[in-house]
Short mmCIF file of C-alpha atoms in Angstrom, two decimals:
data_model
loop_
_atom_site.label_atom_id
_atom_site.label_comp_id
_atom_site.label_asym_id
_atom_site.label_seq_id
_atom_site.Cartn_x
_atom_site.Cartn_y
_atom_site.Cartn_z
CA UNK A 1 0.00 0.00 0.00
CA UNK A 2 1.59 3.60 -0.83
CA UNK A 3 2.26 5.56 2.17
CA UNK A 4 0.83 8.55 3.18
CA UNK A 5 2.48 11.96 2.84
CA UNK A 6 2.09 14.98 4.96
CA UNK A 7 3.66 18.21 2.50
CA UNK A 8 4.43 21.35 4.41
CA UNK A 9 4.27 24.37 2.41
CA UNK A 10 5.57 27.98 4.09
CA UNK A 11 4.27 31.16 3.47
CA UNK A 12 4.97 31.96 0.46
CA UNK A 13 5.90 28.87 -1.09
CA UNK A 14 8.24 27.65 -4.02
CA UNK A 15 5.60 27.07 -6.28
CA UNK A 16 8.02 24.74 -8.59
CA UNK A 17 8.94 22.79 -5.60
CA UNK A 18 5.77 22.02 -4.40
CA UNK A 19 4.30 21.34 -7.15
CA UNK A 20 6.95 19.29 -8.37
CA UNK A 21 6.12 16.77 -5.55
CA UNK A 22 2.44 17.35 -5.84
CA UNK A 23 1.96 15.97 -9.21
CA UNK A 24 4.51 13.80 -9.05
CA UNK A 25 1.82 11.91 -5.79
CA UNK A 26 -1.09 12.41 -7.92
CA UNK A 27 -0.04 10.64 -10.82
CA UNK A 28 1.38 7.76 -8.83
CA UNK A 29 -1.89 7.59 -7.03
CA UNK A 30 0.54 8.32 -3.53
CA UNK A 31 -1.98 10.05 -1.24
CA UNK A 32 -1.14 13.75 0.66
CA UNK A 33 -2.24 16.40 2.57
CA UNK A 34 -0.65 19.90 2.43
CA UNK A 35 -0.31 21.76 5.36
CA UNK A 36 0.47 25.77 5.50
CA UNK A 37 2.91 26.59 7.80
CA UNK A 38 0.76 29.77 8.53
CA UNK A 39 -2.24 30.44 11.01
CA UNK A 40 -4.24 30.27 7.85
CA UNK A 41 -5.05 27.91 5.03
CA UNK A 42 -4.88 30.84 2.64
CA UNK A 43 -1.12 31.40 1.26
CA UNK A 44 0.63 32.41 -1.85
CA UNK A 45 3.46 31.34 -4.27
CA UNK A 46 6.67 33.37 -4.58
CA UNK A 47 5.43 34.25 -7.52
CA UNK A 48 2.39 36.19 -5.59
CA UNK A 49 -0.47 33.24 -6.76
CA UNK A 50 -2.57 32.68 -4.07
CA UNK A 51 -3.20 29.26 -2.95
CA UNK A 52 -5.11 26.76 -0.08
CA UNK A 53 -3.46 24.25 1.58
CA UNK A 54 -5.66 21.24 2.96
CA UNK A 55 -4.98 22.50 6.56
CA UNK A 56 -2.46 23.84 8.77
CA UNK A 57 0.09 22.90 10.71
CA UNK A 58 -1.16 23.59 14.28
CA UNK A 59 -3.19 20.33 13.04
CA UNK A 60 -0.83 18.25 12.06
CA UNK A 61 0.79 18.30 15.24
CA UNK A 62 0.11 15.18 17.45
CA UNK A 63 -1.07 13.33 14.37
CA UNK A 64 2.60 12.28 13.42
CA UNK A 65 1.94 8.47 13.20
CA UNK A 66 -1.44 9.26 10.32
CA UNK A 67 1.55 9.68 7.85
CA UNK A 68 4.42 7.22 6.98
CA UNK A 69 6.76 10.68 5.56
CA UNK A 70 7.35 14.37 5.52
CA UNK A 71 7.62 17.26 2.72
CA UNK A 72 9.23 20.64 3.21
CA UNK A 73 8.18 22.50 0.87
CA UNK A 74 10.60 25.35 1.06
CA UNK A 75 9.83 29.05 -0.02
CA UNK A 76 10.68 32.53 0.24
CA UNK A 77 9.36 32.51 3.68
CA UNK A 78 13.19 31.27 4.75
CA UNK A 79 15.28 33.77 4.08
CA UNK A 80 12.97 36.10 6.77
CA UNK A 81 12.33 32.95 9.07
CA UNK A 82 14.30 34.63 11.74
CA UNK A 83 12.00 37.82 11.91
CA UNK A 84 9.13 35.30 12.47
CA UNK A 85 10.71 32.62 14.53
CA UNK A 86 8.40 33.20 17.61
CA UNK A 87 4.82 32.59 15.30
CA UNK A 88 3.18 29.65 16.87
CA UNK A 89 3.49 28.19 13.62
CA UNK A 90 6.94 28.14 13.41
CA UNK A 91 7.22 26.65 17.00
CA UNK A 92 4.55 24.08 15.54
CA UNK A 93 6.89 23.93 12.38
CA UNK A 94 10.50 22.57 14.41
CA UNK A 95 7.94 20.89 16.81
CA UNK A 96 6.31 18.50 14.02
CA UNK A 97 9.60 17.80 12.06
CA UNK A 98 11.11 16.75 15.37
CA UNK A 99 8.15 14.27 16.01
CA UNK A 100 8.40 12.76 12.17
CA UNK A 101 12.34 12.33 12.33
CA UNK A 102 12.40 11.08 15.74
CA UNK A 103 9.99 8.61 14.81
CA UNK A 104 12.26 7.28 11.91
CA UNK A 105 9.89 8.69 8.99
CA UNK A 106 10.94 9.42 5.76
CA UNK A 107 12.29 12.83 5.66
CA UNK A 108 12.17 14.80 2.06
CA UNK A 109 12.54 18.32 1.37
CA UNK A 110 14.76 20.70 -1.34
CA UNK A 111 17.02 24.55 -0.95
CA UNK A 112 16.47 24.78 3.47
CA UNK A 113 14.82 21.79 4.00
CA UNK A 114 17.74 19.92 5.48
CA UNK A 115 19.14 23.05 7.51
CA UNK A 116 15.31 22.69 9.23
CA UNK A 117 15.49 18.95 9.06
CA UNK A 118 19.30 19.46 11.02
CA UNK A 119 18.62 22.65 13.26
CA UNK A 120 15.53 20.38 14.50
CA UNK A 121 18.13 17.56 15.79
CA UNK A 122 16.87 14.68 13.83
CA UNK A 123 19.84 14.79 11.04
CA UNK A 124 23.17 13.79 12.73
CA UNK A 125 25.42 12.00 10.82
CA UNK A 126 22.92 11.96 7.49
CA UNK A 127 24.28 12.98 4.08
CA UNK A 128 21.49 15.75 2.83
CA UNK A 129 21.71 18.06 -0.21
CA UNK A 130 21.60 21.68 0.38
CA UNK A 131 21.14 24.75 -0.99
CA UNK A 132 24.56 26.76 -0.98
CA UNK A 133 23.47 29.58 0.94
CA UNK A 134 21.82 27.20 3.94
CA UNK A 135 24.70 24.55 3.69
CA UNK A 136 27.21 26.44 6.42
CA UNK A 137 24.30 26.35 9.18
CA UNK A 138 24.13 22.71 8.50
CA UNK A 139 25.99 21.30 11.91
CA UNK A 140 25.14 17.98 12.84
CA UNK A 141 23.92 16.37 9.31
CA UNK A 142 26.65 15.96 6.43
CA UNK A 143 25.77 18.61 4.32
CA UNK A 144 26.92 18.28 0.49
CA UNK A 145 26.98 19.82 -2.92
CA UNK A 146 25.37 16.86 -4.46
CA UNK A 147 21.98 17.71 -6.64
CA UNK A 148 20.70 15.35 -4.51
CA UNK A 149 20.64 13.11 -1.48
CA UNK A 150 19.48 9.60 -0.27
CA UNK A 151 21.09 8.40 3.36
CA UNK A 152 18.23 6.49 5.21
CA UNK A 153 15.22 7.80 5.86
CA UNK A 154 16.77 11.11 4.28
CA UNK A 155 15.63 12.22 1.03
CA UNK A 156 17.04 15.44 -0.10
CA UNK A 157 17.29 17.88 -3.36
CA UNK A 158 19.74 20.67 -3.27
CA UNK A 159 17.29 23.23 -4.92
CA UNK A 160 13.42 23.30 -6.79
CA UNK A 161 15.49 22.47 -10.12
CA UNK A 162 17.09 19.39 -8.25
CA UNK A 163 13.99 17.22 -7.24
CA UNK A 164 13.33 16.47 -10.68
CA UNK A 165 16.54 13.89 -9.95
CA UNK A 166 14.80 13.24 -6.50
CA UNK A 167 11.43 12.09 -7.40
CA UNK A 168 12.16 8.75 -9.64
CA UNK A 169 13.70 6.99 -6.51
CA UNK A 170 11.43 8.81 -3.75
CA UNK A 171 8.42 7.46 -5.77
CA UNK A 172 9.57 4.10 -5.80
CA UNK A 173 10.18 4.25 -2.11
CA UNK A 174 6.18 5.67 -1.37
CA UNK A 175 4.73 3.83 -3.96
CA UNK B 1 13.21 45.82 -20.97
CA UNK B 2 11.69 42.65 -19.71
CA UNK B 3 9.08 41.10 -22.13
CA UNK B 4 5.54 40.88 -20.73
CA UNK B 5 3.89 37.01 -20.36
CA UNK B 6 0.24 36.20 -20.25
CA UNK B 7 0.32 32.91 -18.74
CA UNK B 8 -3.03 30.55 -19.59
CA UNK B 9 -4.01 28.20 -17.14
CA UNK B 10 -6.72 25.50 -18.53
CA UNK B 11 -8.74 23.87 -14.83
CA UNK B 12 -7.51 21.64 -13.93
CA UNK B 13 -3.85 23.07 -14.18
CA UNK B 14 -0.70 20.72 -13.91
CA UNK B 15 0.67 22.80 -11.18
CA UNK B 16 4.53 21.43 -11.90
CA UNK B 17 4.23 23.03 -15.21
CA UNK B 18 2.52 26.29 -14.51
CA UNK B 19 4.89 27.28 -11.60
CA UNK B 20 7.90 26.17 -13.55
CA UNK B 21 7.46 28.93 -15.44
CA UNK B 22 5.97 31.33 -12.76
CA UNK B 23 8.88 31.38 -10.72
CA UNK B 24 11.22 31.45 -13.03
CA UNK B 25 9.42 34.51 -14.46
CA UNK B 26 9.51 36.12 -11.22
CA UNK B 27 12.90 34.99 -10.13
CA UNK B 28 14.05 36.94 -13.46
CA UNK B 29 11.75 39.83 -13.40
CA UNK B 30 9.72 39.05 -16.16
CA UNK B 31 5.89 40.57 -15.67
CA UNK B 32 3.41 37.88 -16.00
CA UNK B 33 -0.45 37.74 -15.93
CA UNK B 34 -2.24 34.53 -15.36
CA UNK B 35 -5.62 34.02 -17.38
CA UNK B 36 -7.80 31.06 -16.73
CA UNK B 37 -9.24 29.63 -19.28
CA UNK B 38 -12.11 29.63 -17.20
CA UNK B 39 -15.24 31.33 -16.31
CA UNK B 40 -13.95 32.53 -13.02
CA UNK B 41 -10.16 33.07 -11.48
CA UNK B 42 -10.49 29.86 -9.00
CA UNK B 43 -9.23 27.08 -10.42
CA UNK B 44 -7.76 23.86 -9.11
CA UNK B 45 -4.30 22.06 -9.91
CA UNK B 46 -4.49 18.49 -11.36
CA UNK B 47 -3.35 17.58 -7.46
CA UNK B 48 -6.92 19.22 -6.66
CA UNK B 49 -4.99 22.44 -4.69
CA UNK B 50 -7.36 25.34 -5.27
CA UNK B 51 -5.58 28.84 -6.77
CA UNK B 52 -6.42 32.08 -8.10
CA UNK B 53 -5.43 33.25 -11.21
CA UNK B 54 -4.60 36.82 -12.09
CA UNK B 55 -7.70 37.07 -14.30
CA UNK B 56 -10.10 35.22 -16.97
CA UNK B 57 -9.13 34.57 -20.54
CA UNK B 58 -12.42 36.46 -21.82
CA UNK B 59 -10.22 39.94 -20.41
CA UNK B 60 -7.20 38.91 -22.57
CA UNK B 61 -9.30 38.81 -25.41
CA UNK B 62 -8.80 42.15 -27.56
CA UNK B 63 -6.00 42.78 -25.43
CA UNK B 64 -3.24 40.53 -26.98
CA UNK B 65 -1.16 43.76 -27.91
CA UNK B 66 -0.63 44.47 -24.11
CA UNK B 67 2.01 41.27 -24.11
CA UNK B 68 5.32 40.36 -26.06
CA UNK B 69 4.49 36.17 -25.36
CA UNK B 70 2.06 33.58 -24.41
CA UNK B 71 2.13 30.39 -22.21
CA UNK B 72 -0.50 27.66 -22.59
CA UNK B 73 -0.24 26.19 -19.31
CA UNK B 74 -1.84 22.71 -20.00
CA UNK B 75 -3.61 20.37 -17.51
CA UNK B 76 -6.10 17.50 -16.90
CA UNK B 77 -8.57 20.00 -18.19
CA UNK B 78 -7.09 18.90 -22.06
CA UNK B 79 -7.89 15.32 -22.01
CA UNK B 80 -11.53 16.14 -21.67
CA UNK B 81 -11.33 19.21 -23.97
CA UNK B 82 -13.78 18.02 -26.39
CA UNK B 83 -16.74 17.77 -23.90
CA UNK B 84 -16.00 21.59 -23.36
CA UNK B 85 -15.27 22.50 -26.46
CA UNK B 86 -18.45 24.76 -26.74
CA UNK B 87 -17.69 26.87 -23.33
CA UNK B 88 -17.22 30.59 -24.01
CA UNK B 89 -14.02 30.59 -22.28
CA UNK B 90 -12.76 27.59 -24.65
CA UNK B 91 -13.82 29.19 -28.00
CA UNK B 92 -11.97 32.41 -25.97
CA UNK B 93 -8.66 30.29 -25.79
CA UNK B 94 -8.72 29.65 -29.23
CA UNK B 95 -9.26 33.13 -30.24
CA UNK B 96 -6.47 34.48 -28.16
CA UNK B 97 -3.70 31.37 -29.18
CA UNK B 98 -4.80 33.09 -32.90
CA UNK B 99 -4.07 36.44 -32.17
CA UNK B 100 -1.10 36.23 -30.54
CA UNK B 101 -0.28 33.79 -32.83
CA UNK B 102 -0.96 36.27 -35.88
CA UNK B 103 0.87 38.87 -34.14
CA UNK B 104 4.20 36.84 -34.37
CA UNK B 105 3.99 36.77 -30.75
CA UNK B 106 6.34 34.50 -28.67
CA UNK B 107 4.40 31.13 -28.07
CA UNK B 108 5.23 28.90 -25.42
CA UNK B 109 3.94 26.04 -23.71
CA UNK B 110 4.19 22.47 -23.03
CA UNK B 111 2.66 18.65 -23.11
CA UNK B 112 -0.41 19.48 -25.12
CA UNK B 113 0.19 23.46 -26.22
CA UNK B 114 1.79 22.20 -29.76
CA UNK B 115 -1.86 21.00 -30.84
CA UNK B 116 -3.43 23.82 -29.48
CA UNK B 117 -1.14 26.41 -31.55
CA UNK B 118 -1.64 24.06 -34.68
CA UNK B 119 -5.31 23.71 -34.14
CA UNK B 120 -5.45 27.67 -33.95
CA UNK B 121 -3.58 27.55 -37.63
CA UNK B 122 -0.80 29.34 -36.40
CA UNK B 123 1.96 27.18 -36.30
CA UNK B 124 2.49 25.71 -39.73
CA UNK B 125 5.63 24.45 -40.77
CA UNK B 126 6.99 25.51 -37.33
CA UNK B 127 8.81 22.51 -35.47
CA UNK B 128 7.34 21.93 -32.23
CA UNK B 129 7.78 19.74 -28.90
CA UNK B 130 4.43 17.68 -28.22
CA UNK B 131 3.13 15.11 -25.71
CA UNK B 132 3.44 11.56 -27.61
CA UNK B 133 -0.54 11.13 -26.94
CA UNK B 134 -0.83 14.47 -29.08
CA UNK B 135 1.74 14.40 -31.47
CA UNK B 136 -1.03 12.84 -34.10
CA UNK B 137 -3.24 15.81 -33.97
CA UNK B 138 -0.37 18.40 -35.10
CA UNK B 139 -1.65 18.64 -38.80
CA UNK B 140 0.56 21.66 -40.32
CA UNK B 141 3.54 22.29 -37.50
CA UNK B 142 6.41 19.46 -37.37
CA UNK B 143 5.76 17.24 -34.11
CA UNK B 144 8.99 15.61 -33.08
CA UNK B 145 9.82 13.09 -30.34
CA UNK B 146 12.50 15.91 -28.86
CA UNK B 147 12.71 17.12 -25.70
CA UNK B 148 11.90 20.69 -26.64
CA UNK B 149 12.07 22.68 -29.43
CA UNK B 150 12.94 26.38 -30.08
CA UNK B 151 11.73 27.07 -34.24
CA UNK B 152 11.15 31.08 -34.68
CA UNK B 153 8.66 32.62 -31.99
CA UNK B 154 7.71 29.16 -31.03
CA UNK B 155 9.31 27.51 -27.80
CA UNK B 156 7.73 24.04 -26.42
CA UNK B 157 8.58 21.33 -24.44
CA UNK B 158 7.64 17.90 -24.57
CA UNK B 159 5.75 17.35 -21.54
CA UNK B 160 6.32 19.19 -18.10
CA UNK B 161 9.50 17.24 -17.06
CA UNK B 162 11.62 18.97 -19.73
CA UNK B 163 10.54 22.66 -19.18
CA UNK B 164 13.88 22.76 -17.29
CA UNK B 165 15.36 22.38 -20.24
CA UNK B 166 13.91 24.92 -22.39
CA UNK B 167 14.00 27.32 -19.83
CA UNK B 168 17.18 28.43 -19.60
CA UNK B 169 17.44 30.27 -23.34
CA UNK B 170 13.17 31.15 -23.39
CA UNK B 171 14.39 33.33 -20.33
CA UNK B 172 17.36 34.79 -22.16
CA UNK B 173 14.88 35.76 -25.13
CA UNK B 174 12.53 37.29 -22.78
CA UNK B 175 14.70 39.44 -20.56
#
């Protein structure tokens, strides 16, 4: 049976990235759920088109074990993470990557993901891809500048224009 | 200066494809509108997310001259084009792929937009990238089996998986 992905999406979102993944489930009948890291379902692409998520994060948390693995779906919300750091649903963000990791799930993401997937403590010692500018605060996981990554339960794409080298493998893995 | 993009999404939208563009557009600083071809802005991606377009294909009508290029974003929405083929907005798309099309307008798309631009009549003798399952209906273009093609004003790719590849120089050209 294909397992079950939860997709995060910040606010905004990557809009190639996510999607990317998105389709990529559909067409390989993989079922998902996106989730907005936001208070609200409501968010938008970089590229300023709004979107809704199925839900949001604040109700993903303590439903961990519904899904078998995890999307980041990384945006231009990063770069000004720090400014929002304190939002409940950036508590709620580290809070439900810590509970997927810890419990062994398959971890996938692109560009940040693995700095969140590391600064969240569930990455020692795992080989992730990276974008440049995120790879130096990469401290416990092996960050690399491979286009992509598999080390366990680790899948990871260095940027949006990587995961098209991610997804052939990752699908085989959910399917 | 930048060259200005109306970007047409048919409903259902493959979302990989549409933001492929979309943020590669706005990562370059290339204007964009997105038209529906629709008869309202909310639309859905083939993965069922809901999003808003800029606007509806019946307000680019008449104003083709406002834009330098056009994207046919293509979609579920295509396979079941015939059913539809009578909806205002889908006589509208076929009215607008002319007129830009007349205009010598860049055309770009992907998967199914080949047929479309040969169906409009505007594409004859021009070599063009298609989807295998609608390479048959190009009557007066040249299908091929290539990844993407760049003949003239006309830039397609194959299906959404090698829009990556014909990005690179379609962003060059509109810069």
């Amino acid at each position: 049976m294909a397992k079950k992905v939860a997709v995060l999406a910040v606010n905004p979102v990557n809009g190639s990235g996510l999607f990317q993944y998105l389709e990529a489930f559909y067409e390989n009948q993989i079922p998902y759920k996106v989730f907005a890291v936001s208070d609200t379902k409501e968010i938008k692409s970089n590229s300023g088109i709004p979107l809704s998520a199925d839900d949001v994060i604040a109700h993903l948390k303590g439903h961990e074990d519904d899904y078998d693995a995890l999307v980041f779906g990384c945006g231009d919300a990063v770069p000004v993470f720090t400014q929002h750091a304190e939002e409940p649903y950036n508590k709620d963000l580290f809070e439900v990557i810590s509970a997927f990791g810890n419990k062994g799930k398959l971890m996938i993401g692109h560009c940040a993901a693995a700095m969140f997937f590391d600064i969240a403590g569930v990455a020692a010692g795992k080989k992730l891809a990276v974008h440049p500018l995120a790879k130096p605060a990469v401290q416990n996981g092996k960050p690399t500048d491979a286009p992509f990554e598999v080390d366990g339960n680790f899948h990871t794409a260095q940027t949006e224009n990587t995961i098209n080298r991610l997804l052939p493998q990752l699908i085989q893995t959910l399917k």
